[in-house]
Short mmCIF file of C-alpha atoms and ligand atoms in Angstrom, two decimals:
data_model
loop_
_atom_site.label_atom_id
_atom_site.label_comp_id
_atom_site.label_asym_id
_atom_site.label_seq_id
_atom_site.Cartn_x
_atom_site.Cartn_y
_atom_site.Cartn_z
CA MET A 1 90.61 74.99 114.46
CA LYS A 2 94.03 73.92 114.19
CA LYS A 3 97.10 75.83 114.61
CA SER A 4 98.38 77.82 111.99
CA VAL A 5 100.72 75.50 109.53
CA LYS A 6 104.63 76.68 109.13
CA LYS A 7 105.31 77.18 105.55
CA THR A 8 108.57 76.27 104.12
CA VAL A 9 110.19 78.96 106.98
CA PRO A 10 112.13 76.58 110.51
CA LYS A 11 110.31 78.02 113.33
CA SER A 12 113.61 78.74 114.79
CA ASN A 13 113.62 81.56 112.24
CA TYR A 14 109.97 83.50 113.06
CA HIS A 15 111.56 83.19 116.69
CA ALA A 16 114.39 84.90 116.00
CA LEU A 17 112.86 87.44 114.27
CA LEU A 18 110.14 87.44 116.77
CA LYS A 19 112.77 88.44 119.79
CA THR A 20 113.52 91.65 117.43
CA LEU A 21 109.48 92.89 118.11
CA ASN A 22 109.54 95.86 120.25
CA PRO A 23 105.99 95.59 122.17
CA HIS A 24 104.28 98.05 120.42
CA GLN A 25 104.91 95.06 117.07
CA GLN A 26 104.23 92.68 119.97
CA ALA A 27 100.49 93.77 120.35
CA TYR A 28 100.03 93.18 116.21
CA ILE A 29 100.78 88.93 115.99
CA SER A 30 100.00 85.78 116.74
CA LEU A 31 101.35 82.88 114.79
CA ASP A 32 99.22 80.66 117.30
CA LEU A 33 96.16 82.28 116.32
CA GLU A 34 93.33 80.42 117.17
CA GLY A 35 90.30 79.72 114.90
CA ALA A 36 91.60 82.64 112.07
CA LYS A 37 88.24 81.11 110.45
CA ASN A 38 86.06 80.91 113.22
CA GLY A 39 84.18 83.73 111.91
CA GLU A 40 85.54 87.08 113.62
CA TYR A 41 88.04 88.01 111.21
CA MET A 42 87.81 89.49 107.53
CA LEU A 43 91.75 87.66 106.36
CA CYS A 44 94.14 89.54 104.19
CA VAL A 45 97.16 88.03 102.47
CA PHE A 46 99.98 90.82 101.21
CA HIS A 47 102.51 90.92 98.96
CA MET A 48 105.16 92.72 101.78
CA VAL A 49 108.60 93.82 101.14
CA PRO A 50 110.30 95.37 104.43
CA ARG A 51 112.36 98.69 103.70
CA LYS A 52 115.94 98.24 104.51
CA GLY A 53 116.74 97.91 108.40
CA LEU A 54 113.02 96.67 109.09
CA ASN A 55 112.71 92.36 108.97
CA SER A 56 109.73 91.04 107.50
CA LEU A 57 107.98 90.52 110.96
CA GLN A 58 108.75 93.92 112.21
CA ALA A 59 107.17 95.09 109.25
CA ALA A 60 104.19 92.94 108.97
CA CYS A 61 103.07 94.20 112.54
CA GLU A 62 103.26 97.33 111.79
CA VAL A 63 101.14 97.02 108.70
CA ALA A 64 98.45 95.39 110.58
CA ALA A 65 99.00 98.54 113.77
CA GLU A 66 98.48 101.24 110.88
CA SER A 67 95.40 99.49 109.06
CA SER A 68 93.74 98.29 112.21
CA THR A 69 94.24 100.46 115.90
CA GLY A 70 97.40 101.74 115.85
CA THR A 71 100.41 104.14 115.17
CA ASN A 72 103.52 104.18 115.16
CA PHE A 73 104.48 104.08 118.90
CA LEU A 74 102.57 102.54 121.76
CA VAL A 75 100.42 104.89 123.22
CA LYS A 76 98.85 106.09 126.87
CA THR A 77 96.01 105.78 125.44
CA GLU A 78 95.25 101.69 124.44
CA THR A 79 92.79 99.82 126.59
CA PRO A 80 92.22 96.08 127.25
CA PHE A 81 89.38 96.12 124.61
CA SER A 82 90.83 98.50 121.81
CA LYS A 83 94.25 96.24 121.85
CA LYS A 84 91.10 93.33 120.95
CA MET A 85 90.38 95.24 117.90
CA ASN A 86 94.07 94.89 116.92
CA ALA A 87 94.56 93.38 113.43
CA LEU A 88 96.83 90.48 113.94
CA VAL A 89 99.60 88.89 111.44
CA TYR A 90 98.89 84.87 111.88
CA LYS A 91 101.02 83.78 109.35
CA LEU A 92 103.68 84.11 107.14
CA ASP A 93 105.81 83.12 104.30
CA LEU A 94 108.51 84.79 104.21
CA GLN A 95 110.61 82.92 100.93
CA LYS A 96 107.70 84.42 98.79
CA SER A 97 107.37 87.78 100.93
CA LEU A 98 103.39 86.32 101.54
CA VAL A 99 101.94 87.88 104.57
CA TRP A 100 98.64 86.83 106.15
CA ILE A 101 96.72 89.23 108.55
CA ALA A 102 93.12 88.65 110.56
CA TYR A 103 91.02 91.99 111.24
CA PRO A 104 88.49 91.83 113.67
CA TRP A 105 85.58 92.83 111.33
CA ARG A 106 83.88 94.78 114.59
CA LEU A 107 86.36 97.53 113.51
CA PHE A 108 83.98 97.60 110.27
CA ASP A 109 81.30 100.95 109.79
CA ARG A 110 78.40 98.91 110.62
CA GLY A 111 75.87 98.98 107.72
CA GLY A 112 77.72 97.55 105.11
CA ASN A 113 80.20 99.96 104.71
CA ILE A 114 82.61 98.86 101.96
CA GLN A 115 84.90 102.30 101.09
CA ASN A 116 85.63 102.16 105.15
CA ILE A 117 87.20 98.44 104.47
CA LEU A 118 89.60 99.79 102.16
CA THR A 119 90.18 102.71 104.09
CA TYR A 120 91.36 100.64 106.78
CA ILE A 121 93.51 97.49 104.58
CA VAL A 122 94.69 100.00 101.86
CA GLY A 123 94.75 103.02 102.92
CA ASN A 124 97.74 104.58 104.86
CA VAL A 125 99.25 101.46 104.86
CA LEU A 126 100.19 102.03 100.85
CA GLY A 127 102.16 105.24 101.97
CA MET A 128 104.42 103.72 104.67
CA LYS A 129 108.11 104.29 104.85
CA GLU A 130 108.50 100.35 106.52
CA VAL A 131 107.77 98.47 103.16
CA SER A 132 109.40 98.77 100.03
CA GLU A 133 106.57 96.88 98.01
CA LEU A 134 102.79 96.09 99.99
CA LYS A 135 100.05 94.86 97.50
CA LEU A 136 96.58 93.11 98.76
CA LEU A 137 96.73 89.89 96.66
CA ASP A 138 93.69 87.95 98.73
CA VAL A 139 90.98 88.51 100.69
CA TRP A 140 88.92 86.32 102.48
CA PHE A 141 85.01 87.27 104.22
CA PRO A 142 83.30 85.01 106.97
CA PRO A 143 79.89 84.06 106.27
CA THR A 144 78.45 86.17 109.70
CA MET A 145 80.37 89.36 108.11
CA ILE A 146 78.99 89.12 104.03
CA GLU A 147 75.47 88.95 105.40
CA GLN A 148 76.01 92.49 106.80
CA TYR A 149 76.57 93.37 103.10
CA ASP A 150 73.87 94.08 100.66
CA GLY A 151 75.52 92.08 97.15
CA PRO A 152 74.54 92.79 94.23
CA ASN A 153 69.94 92.36 93.25
CA TYR A 154 69.85 92.99 89.82
CA THR A 155 71.74 90.37 88.01
CA LEU A 156 73.13 89.09 84.84
CA ASP A 157 70.20 86.64 84.97
CA ASP A 158 67.56 89.66 84.74
CA MET A 159 69.42 91.32 82.61
CA ARG A 160 69.11 87.57 80.22
CA LYS A 161 65.37 87.30 81.21
CA TYR A 162 64.59 90.60 79.90
CA LEU A 163 66.29 90.05 76.29
CA GLY A 164 65.82 86.56 76.25
CA VAL A 165 69.17 85.87 75.71
CA TYR A 166 70.99 82.86 77.17
CA LYS A 167 73.73 80.16 76.91
CA ARG A 168 75.67 83.21 75.53
CA PRO A 169 77.75 85.88 76.41
CA ILE A 170 75.43 89.47 76.46
CA LEU A 171 76.65 91.08 73.21
CA GLY A 172 77.69 94.67 73.94
CA THR A 173 80.00 97.59 72.21
CA ILE A 174 81.16 101.28 73.96
CA ILE A 175 79.93 104.14 71.75
CA LYS A 176 83.54 104.87 69.83
CA PRO A 177 84.87 107.86 69.44
CA LYS A 178 85.05 107.37 73.52
CA MET A 179 83.70 110.98 73.50
CA GLY A 180 82.81 114.02 70.59
CA LEU A 181 79.91 112.77 68.78
CA THR A 182 76.96 115.15 69.70
CA SER A 183 73.98 113.50 71.35
CA SER A 184 71.91 112.96 68.45
CA GLU A 185 75.06 112.04 66.69
CA TYR A 186 75.79 109.48 69.44
CA ALA A 187 71.87 107.68 69.35
CA GLU A 188 72.57 107.16 65.35
CA VAL A 189 75.28 105.05 66.42
CA CYS A 190 73.84 103.58 69.63
CA TYR A 191 70.63 102.36 66.82
CA ASP A 192 73.33 100.90 64.24
CA PHE A 193 74.75 98.81 66.72
CA TRP A 194 71.14 97.94 68.07
CA VAL A 195 69.60 97.06 64.21
CA GLY A 196 73.29 95.56 63.46
CA GLY A 197 71.83 92.62 66.20
CA GLY A 198 74.07 93.63 69.12
CA ASP A 199 72.13 93.58 72.40
CA PHE A 200 73.96 95.99 74.82
CA VAL A 201 75.29 99.74 74.19
CA LYS A 202 77.32 101.48 77.08
CA ASN A 203 78.37 104.95 77.66
CA ASP A 204 82.43 104.98 77.41
CA GLU A 205 83.86 105.65 81.19
CA PRO A 206 84.04 109.92 80.70
CA GLN A 207 80.94 110.09 78.51
CA ALA A 208 78.84 113.22 81.57
CA ASN A 209 77.43 116.28 80.22
CA GLN A 210 79.20 117.82 77.66
CA ASP A 211 77.90 120.62 76.03
CA PHE A 212 78.75 119.32 72.46
CA CYS A 213 76.36 116.04 74.21
CA PRO A 214 74.01 117.23 76.82
CA TYR A 215 72.48 114.86 79.12
CA ASP A 216 69.20 115.34 78.99
CA LYS A 217 69.58 115.59 74.98
CA MET A 218 71.51 111.96 74.83
CA VAL A 219 68.71 110.08 76.75
CA LYS A 220 66.25 111.30 74.65
CA TYR A 221 67.36 110.15 71.19
CA VAL A 222 69.14 106.78 73.04
CA LYS A 223 64.93 106.13 73.82
CA GLU A 224 64.57 106.90 70.77
CA ALA A 225 66.87 105.00 69.42
CA MET A 226 65.81 102.17 71.31
CA ASP A 227 62.48 102.44 69.97
CA ARG A 228 63.34 102.11 66.66
CA ALA A 229 65.68 99.22 66.88
CA VAL A 230 62.90 97.33 69.06
CA LYS A 231 60.33 97.54 66.87
CA GLU A 232 63.01 96.77 63.97
CA THR A 233 64.47 94.17 65.07
CA GLY A 234 61.51 92.97 67.42
CA LYS A 235 64.42 91.95 69.96
CA LYS A 236 65.25 93.95 73.86
CA LYS A 237 68.12 96.25 73.75
CA VAL A 238 70.00 97.68 76.73
CA HIS A 239 71.77 100.92 77.68
CA SER A 240 73.72 101.60 80.40
CA PHE A 241 73.96 105.17 80.94
CA ASN A 242 76.96 106.25 82.70
CA VAL A 243 75.29 108.38 85.69
CA SER A 244 78.78 109.22 87.51
CA ALA A 245 78.73 113.17 88.54
CA SER A 246 80.43 115.97 90.76
CA ASP A 247 78.05 115.38 93.22
CA TYR A 248 75.26 112.70 94.96
CA GLU A 249 72.42 115.57 93.46
CA THR A 250 73.90 115.69 90.37
CA MET A 251 74.46 111.69 89.88
CA ILE A 252 70.11 111.48 91.13
CA GLN A 253 69.64 113.70 88.91
CA ARG A 254 70.61 111.38 86.15
CA CYS A 255 69.42 108.76 87.05
CA GLU A 256 66.18 110.22 87.84
CA MET A 257 66.43 111.56 84.05
CA ILE A 258 67.31 107.52 82.56
CA LYS A 259 64.26 106.51 84.43
CA ASN A 260 61.47 108.99 83.99
CA ALA A 261 62.52 109.34 80.11
CA GLY A 262 60.17 105.74 79.24
CA PHE A 263 62.55 103.21 79.24
CA GLU A 264 61.21 100.03 80.06
CA LYS A 265 62.47 98.56 83.29
CA GLY A 266 65.60 96.47 82.61
CA SER A 267 66.35 98.21 79.00
CA TYR A 268 68.78 100.74 80.94
CA ALA A 269 71.82 99.88 83.43
CA PHE A 270 73.65 103.18 85.71
CA LEU A 271 77.20 103.10 84.53
CA ILE A 272 78.96 104.72 87.95
CA ASP A 273 83.25 104.44 87.35
CA GLY A 274 83.66 103.46 90.87
CA ILE A 275 86.90 104.26 91.85
CA THR A 276 86.88 107.68 89.89
CA ALA A 277 83.58 108.40 91.65
CA GLY A 278 83.93 105.90 94.63
CA TRP A 279 82.46 103.31 96.82
CA MET A 280 79.87 105.74 98.65
CA ALA A 281 78.79 106.34 94.59
CA VAL A 282 78.75 102.74 93.86
CA GLN A 283 76.46 101.66 97.19
CA THR A 284 73.65 104.51 97.25
CA LEU A 285 73.18 103.11 93.56
CA ARG A 286 72.70 99.95 94.33
CA ARG A 287 70.76 101.17 97.79
CA LYS A 288 68.15 103.42 95.89
CA TYR A 289 68.14 101.52 92.11
CA PRO A 290 67.90 97.92 93.88
CA ASP A 291 66.08 96.79 90.04
CA VAL A 292 68.14 98.53 88.01
CA PHE A 293 71.79 96.57 86.99
CA ILE A 294 74.89 98.70 88.34
CA HIS A 295 77.71 98.50 86.56
CA PHE A 296 80.80 99.26 87.44
CA HIS A 297 83.32 100.55 86.02
CA ARG A 298 86.79 100.70 87.08
CA ALA A 299 88.60 103.18 85.08
CA SER A 300 92.50 103.95 87.03
CA HIS A 301 92.48 100.58 88.61
CA GLY A 302 95.57 100.36 86.94
CA ALA A 303 96.88 102.66 89.45
CA TYR A 304 96.75 99.65 91.79
CA THR A 305 95.83 96.60 89.97
CA ARG A 306 99.02 96.29 87.05
CA LYS A 307 101.80 93.12 87.55
CA GLU A 308 104.14 95.83 87.46
CA ASN A 309 103.09 98.42 90.79
CA PRO A 310 104.39 96.47 93.81
CA ILE A 311 102.24 98.84 95.51
CA GLY A 312 98.13 98.66 95.50
CA PHE A 313 95.47 94.99 95.20
CA SER A 314 94.83 93.00 92.46
CA VAL A 315 92.03 92.77 90.18
CA LEU A 316 90.63 89.56 92.72
CA VAL A 317 90.12 92.13 95.27
CA LEU A 318 88.10 94.83 93.73
CA SER A 319 86.22 92.94 91.92
CA LYS A 320 85.33 91.03 95.49
CA PHE A 321 84.33 94.18 96.70
CA ALA A 322 82.91 94.91 93.95
CA ARG A 323 80.27 92.34 94.45
CA LEU A 324 80.14 92.83 98.05
CA ALA A 325 79.39 95.92 97.62
CA GLY A 326 76.12 95.12 94.72
CA ALA A 327 77.92 95.94 91.74
CA SER A 328 75.26 93.88 89.30
CA GLY A 329 78.71 93.61 87.10
CA ILE A 330 82.15 94.74 86.75
CA HIS A 331 84.75 95.26 84.30
CA THR A 332 87.31 92.10 85.08
CA GLY A 333 90.11 92.68 81.90
CA THR A 334 90.14 90.46 78.96
CA ALA A 335 92.75 88.13 80.49
CA GLY A 336 95.41 89.06 78.23
CA VAL A 337 93.45 88.65 75.02
CA GLY A 338 92.50 91.76 74.32
CA LYS A 339 94.60 95.57 74.46
CA MET A 340 94.80 95.95 78.00
CA ALA A 341 97.08 94.22 80.86
CA GLY A 342 96.24 91.05 82.12
CA SER A 343 96.49 87.38 82.66
CA PRO A 344 94.28 84.28 82.83
CA GLU A 345 95.71 84.26 86.89
CA GLU A 346 94.11 87.57 87.42
CA ASP A 347 91.59 88.11 85.10
CA ILE A 348 89.84 85.00 84.88
CA ILE A 349 90.36 83.90 88.89
CA ALA A 350 88.30 87.52 89.46
CA ALA A 351 85.97 86.60 86.95
CA LYS A 352 84.85 83.17 88.47
CA ASN A 353 85.34 84.95 91.92
CA ILE A 354 82.15 87.05 91.36
CA LEU A 355 80.18 84.83 89.66
CA GLN A 356 80.08 82.01 91.16
CA PHE A 357 78.65 80.70 94.56
CA VAL A 358 81.75 78.96 95.95
CA ALA A 359 85.25 80.20 94.26
CA LYS A 360 88.94 79.46 94.28
CA GLY A 361 90.72 82.53 94.95
CA HIS A 362 94.60 83.37 94.87
CA PHE A 363 94.93 81.91 98.50
CA PHE A 364 91.45 81.56 99.84
CA ASP A 365 87.92 79.29 98.97
CA GLN A 366 85.26 82.31 98.73
CA SER A 367 82.15 80.94 99.72
CA TRP A 368 79.30 83.90 99.03
CA GLY A 369 77.07 82.87 101.41
CA ARG A 370 75.49 80.14 104.21
CA ILE A 371 73.76 76.75 103.64
CA PRO A 372 72.11 74.45 106.05
CA GLY A 373 75.12 71.84 105.91
CA ARG A 374 72.38 69.14 106.25
CA ASP A 375 71.01 69.92 103.16
CA LYS A 376 73.16 67.45 100.41
CA ASP A 377 70.75 68.05 97.86
CA ALA A 378 70.35 71.65 98.08
CA ILE A 379 74.46 72.38 98.22
CA LYS A 380 74.52 69.86 94.79
CA ILE A 381 71.39 72.23 93.23
CA VAL A 382 73.53 75.41 94.12
CA HIS A 383 76.71 74.24 92.63
CA GLU A 384 75.32 72.83 89.34
CA ASP A 385 72.83 76.02 89.28
CA HIS A 386 73.96 79.07 87.34
CA ALA A 387 71.29 80.82 88.59
CA HIS A 388 71.90 79.98 92.01
CA HIS A 389 70.14 83.32 93.58
CA VAL A 390 67.09 81.92 92.38
CA ILE A 391 67.55 79.24 95.21
CA LEU A 392 69.49 82.04 97.43
CA GLU A 393 65.66 83.85 97.20
CA HIS A 394 64.18 81.38 99.74
CA ASP A 395 65.12 82.93 103.08
CA SER A 396 66.76 79.13 104.54
CA TRP A 397 69.13 80.14 102.26
CA ARG A 398 71.72 82.94 103.21
CA GLY A 399 74.38 84.29 99.67
CA VAL A 400 75.81 86.57 97.75
CA LYS A 401 73.81 86.73 94.18
CA LYS A 402 76.00 86.59 91.36
CA CYS A 403 78.06 89.88 89.77
CA CYS A 404 78.87 89.49 86.05
CA PRO A 405 81.94 89.94 84.58
CA ILE A 406 82.38 92.86 81.60
CA ILE A 407 85.27 91.77 79.00
CA SER A 408 86.29 94.77 77.21
CA GLY A 409 88.67 96.56 76.26
CA GLY A 410 90.07 95.66 73.31
CA LEU A 411 88.41 92.46 71.61
CA ASN A 412 86.82 92.34 68.34
CA PRO A 413 84.93 89.61 66.77
CA THR A 414 88.12 87.33 66.31
CA LEU A 415 88.65 87.37 70.01
CA LEU A 416 85.19 86.35 71.17
CA LYS A 417 85.82 82.80 71.03
CA PRO A 418 89.70 82.66 72.06
CA PHE A 419 88.36 84.63 75.16
CA ILE A 420 85.33 82.10 75.85
CA ASP A 421 87.89 79.31 76.29
CA VAL A 422 90.43 81.40 78.22
CA MET A 423 87.16 82.03 80.36
CA GLY A 424 85.68 78.03 80.34
CA GLY A 425 82.07 79.93 79.78
CA VAL A 426 79.65 82.36 78.92
CA ASP A 427 77.95 83.85 81.87
CA PHE A 428 79.58 87.66 80.81
CA ILE A 429 79.14 91.03 78.98
CA THR A 430 81.73 91.87 76.03
CA THR A 431 81.61 95.28 74.99
CA MET A 432 83.45 95.61 71.73
CA GLY A 433 84.46 99.67 71.12
CA ALA A 434 87.01 99.70 68.03
CA GLY A 435 85.94 95.43 67.65
CA CYS A 436 83.12 97.21 65.97
CA HIS A 437 83.27 100.74 65.41
CA ALA A 438 86.59 99.91 63.23
CA HIS A 439 85.11 97.32 60.87
CA PRO A 440 85.60 98.30 57.85
CA LYS A 441 81.93 98.53 56.32
CA GLY A 442 80.72 100.63 59.67
CA THR A 443 79.04 99.80 62.84
CA GLN A 444 76.29 97.65 61.79
CA ALA A 445 78.47 95.52 59.50
CA GLY A 446 80.56 95.25 63.08
CA ALA A 447 77.56 94.45 65.21
CA ARG A 448 76.94 91.82 62.48
CA ALA A 449 80.09 90.43 62.60
CA LEU A 450 80.01 90.31 66.37
CA VAL A 451 77.01 88.20 66.44
CA GLN A 452 77.98 85.53 63.32
CA ALA A 453 81.24 85.08 65.08
CA CYS A 454 78.91 84.52 68.64
CA GLU A 455 76.68 81.81 66.22
CA ALA A 456 79.82 80.17 65.01
CA TYR A 457 81.04 79.20 68.47
CA GLN A 458 77.34 78.48 69.58
CA LYS A 459 76.98 76.20 66.00
CA LYS A 460 81.06 75.27 67.10
CA ILE A 461 82.11 76.14 63.20
CA ASP A 462 85.29 77.69 63.16
CA ILE A 463 85.10 81.04 62.56
CA HIS A 464 87.17 81.43 59.07
CA LYS A 465 85.00 78.72 58.01
CA TYR A 466 81.25 80.55 58.95
CA ALA A 467 82.39 83.75 57.48
CA LYS A 468 82.83 81.88 53.95
CA THR A 469 79.13 82.59 54.27
CA HIS A 470 78.97 85.91 56.69
CA LYS A 471 80.48 88.25 55.02
CA GLU A 472 80.91 91.07 58.08
CA LEU A 473 82.70 88.49 59.38
CA ALA A 474 85.42 87.93 56.63
CA GLU A 475 85.34 91.14 55.94
CA ALA A 476 86.06 91.49 60.20
CA ILE A 477 88.64 88.54 60.01
CA GLU A 478 90.33 90.53 57.54
CA PHE A 479 90.76 93.90 58.63
CA PHE A 480 91.33 93.08 62.56
CA GLU A 481 93.61 89.15 62.39
CA LYS A 482 95.92 91.65 60.08
CA LYS A 483 96.31 94.26 62.91
CA GLY A 484 95.72 92.48 66.18
CA THR A 485 95.20 94.15 69.39
CA GLU A 486 97.60 96.68 69.69
CA ARG A 487 97.53 100.51 68.81
CA LYS A 488 98.20 100.86 65.85
CA VAL A 489 98.88 104.28 64.05
CA GLU A 490 96.69 103.85 60.68
CA SER A 491 99.13 104.45 58.06
CA ALA A 492 98.01 107.92 56.50
C1 LIG B 1 87.06 99.65 75.69
C2 LIG B 1 87.11 100.80 76.57
C3 LIG B 1 87.16 100.44 78.25
C4 LIG B 1 88.50 99.32 78.80
C5 LIG B 1 88.37 99.29 79.53
C6 LIG B 1 88.63 101.61 76.33
O1 LIG B 1 86.99 100.39 74.59
O2 LIG B 1 85.83 101.25 76.76
O3 LIG B 1 86.79 101.45 78.76
O4 LIG B 1 87.98 97.96 78.23
O5 LIG B 1 89.70 98.69 80.67
O6 LIG B 1 87.80 102.86 76.55
O7 LIG B 1 89.34 101.19 76.38
P1 LIG B 1 87.52 99.07 73.14
P2 LIG B 1 88.48 97.41 81.29
O8 LIG B 1 86.60 98.04 73.02
O9 LIG B 1 88.02 100.15 72.38
O10 LIG B 1 89.09 98.41 73.62
O11 LIG B 1 87.31 97.01 80.70
O12 LIG B 1 89.94 96.43 81.40
O13 LIG B 1 88.64 97.86 82.84
MG1 LIG B 2 86.04 102.93 77.69
MG1 LIG B 3 89.57 94.79 79.71
MG1 LIG B 4 86.81 95.90 73.32
#
């Protein structure tokens, strides 16, 4: 492997800084690391600012120590083998306050455990006094490591096949108000959206077993609503049930209740609040229900990912780990088009990294599998074939299936095309909550407006022109274009 190229800062600066390291810190750096990409290491890039009194090299080594084998002093108990497990600072860009750290991935719990990795790389280190800023911006998994992790099994392509929906986004909603409807009122809104032409309904992220909306009744009435809507429209529908719960048993109880409520395979997904319920819940669902779409809602991710936060991790990092964990889809943001914070640089890069077989990150190009290098034709097919997991099912291929970007948060029919233009494609699920239920003529009209906005996109007709012959879209334009996405207090 070629030596790591020193960026921007003359070697002398490094050597001056190297001299300031104590023996403990020296054990966690190797600026001439041979073969960072030789398959032994998971690689991370952090934006890091040392606290006063420490230089970048000292702080970087302390981060590498705390996030792998070390603590704040050299301990007498370390062994020649334990030192082999040290994470190593292998590159820096002092100008941009960037640090590259290589983690021997033998450090991680065998059996494909994601929470264990995150406990290392964004665990204690986020609380260290040695840094005033520390944000994990990108991560790179070697193919040999990727093979140890589940990756998605039931994917967007399976959902497309079930719904018979191709060449356009899956059109969805979140039932609003977010909370407070009774089970039957909730189901009625689902019915309205589905008969209005929508494909996919999700529970909102706090939906659980509230006394005014008992879980078993919600499941029962949603099934009835879905049956009515399927019969009336002749189209398949999907509902994503939030199965997040206080404990494992209750989560599984909810999953089994849904499974045994008579839903067709493919007509239900399991939504999990992956950050507040935890990675163990995400991986439990992926392993126990490999034939169900596992929908990762990322409520509270803002504490880690918002640009204003100097401490945390990027949307890209969160999304890549969700794919590795086996989520079928994860919210990746509206790239600033909707109501939530986010930017094309953040959200679109994350969306592409969980969809594609080979994708450019902030610092790493990630390939999600290993193709026999000799087979050039096959490589061409995989790169061109968005349903690449079909190819990857052949045992000669090893790779991670696609994970679906779920695009939500302040979107409405007038913003569908603007988002597709930013995304550069239609391979995603979009869920519009207020964007549907705030429509002046109600949910069914809101759904029709969304379907019409999508038709206009597919026919390459401007929505304003299409609205001339599609009244629900015209009403949506009239209402939403005036309001934008800011949370407006409705004038009394
Ligand atoms: C969207 C949503 C989603 C957000 C989460 C909400 O509702 O239900 O939870 O999209 O953000 O509660 O805001 P609206 P993200 O469509 O009415 O905004 O998808 O970025 O994680
Ligand atoms: Mg929500
Ligand atoms: Mg969003
Ligand atoms: Mg929305």
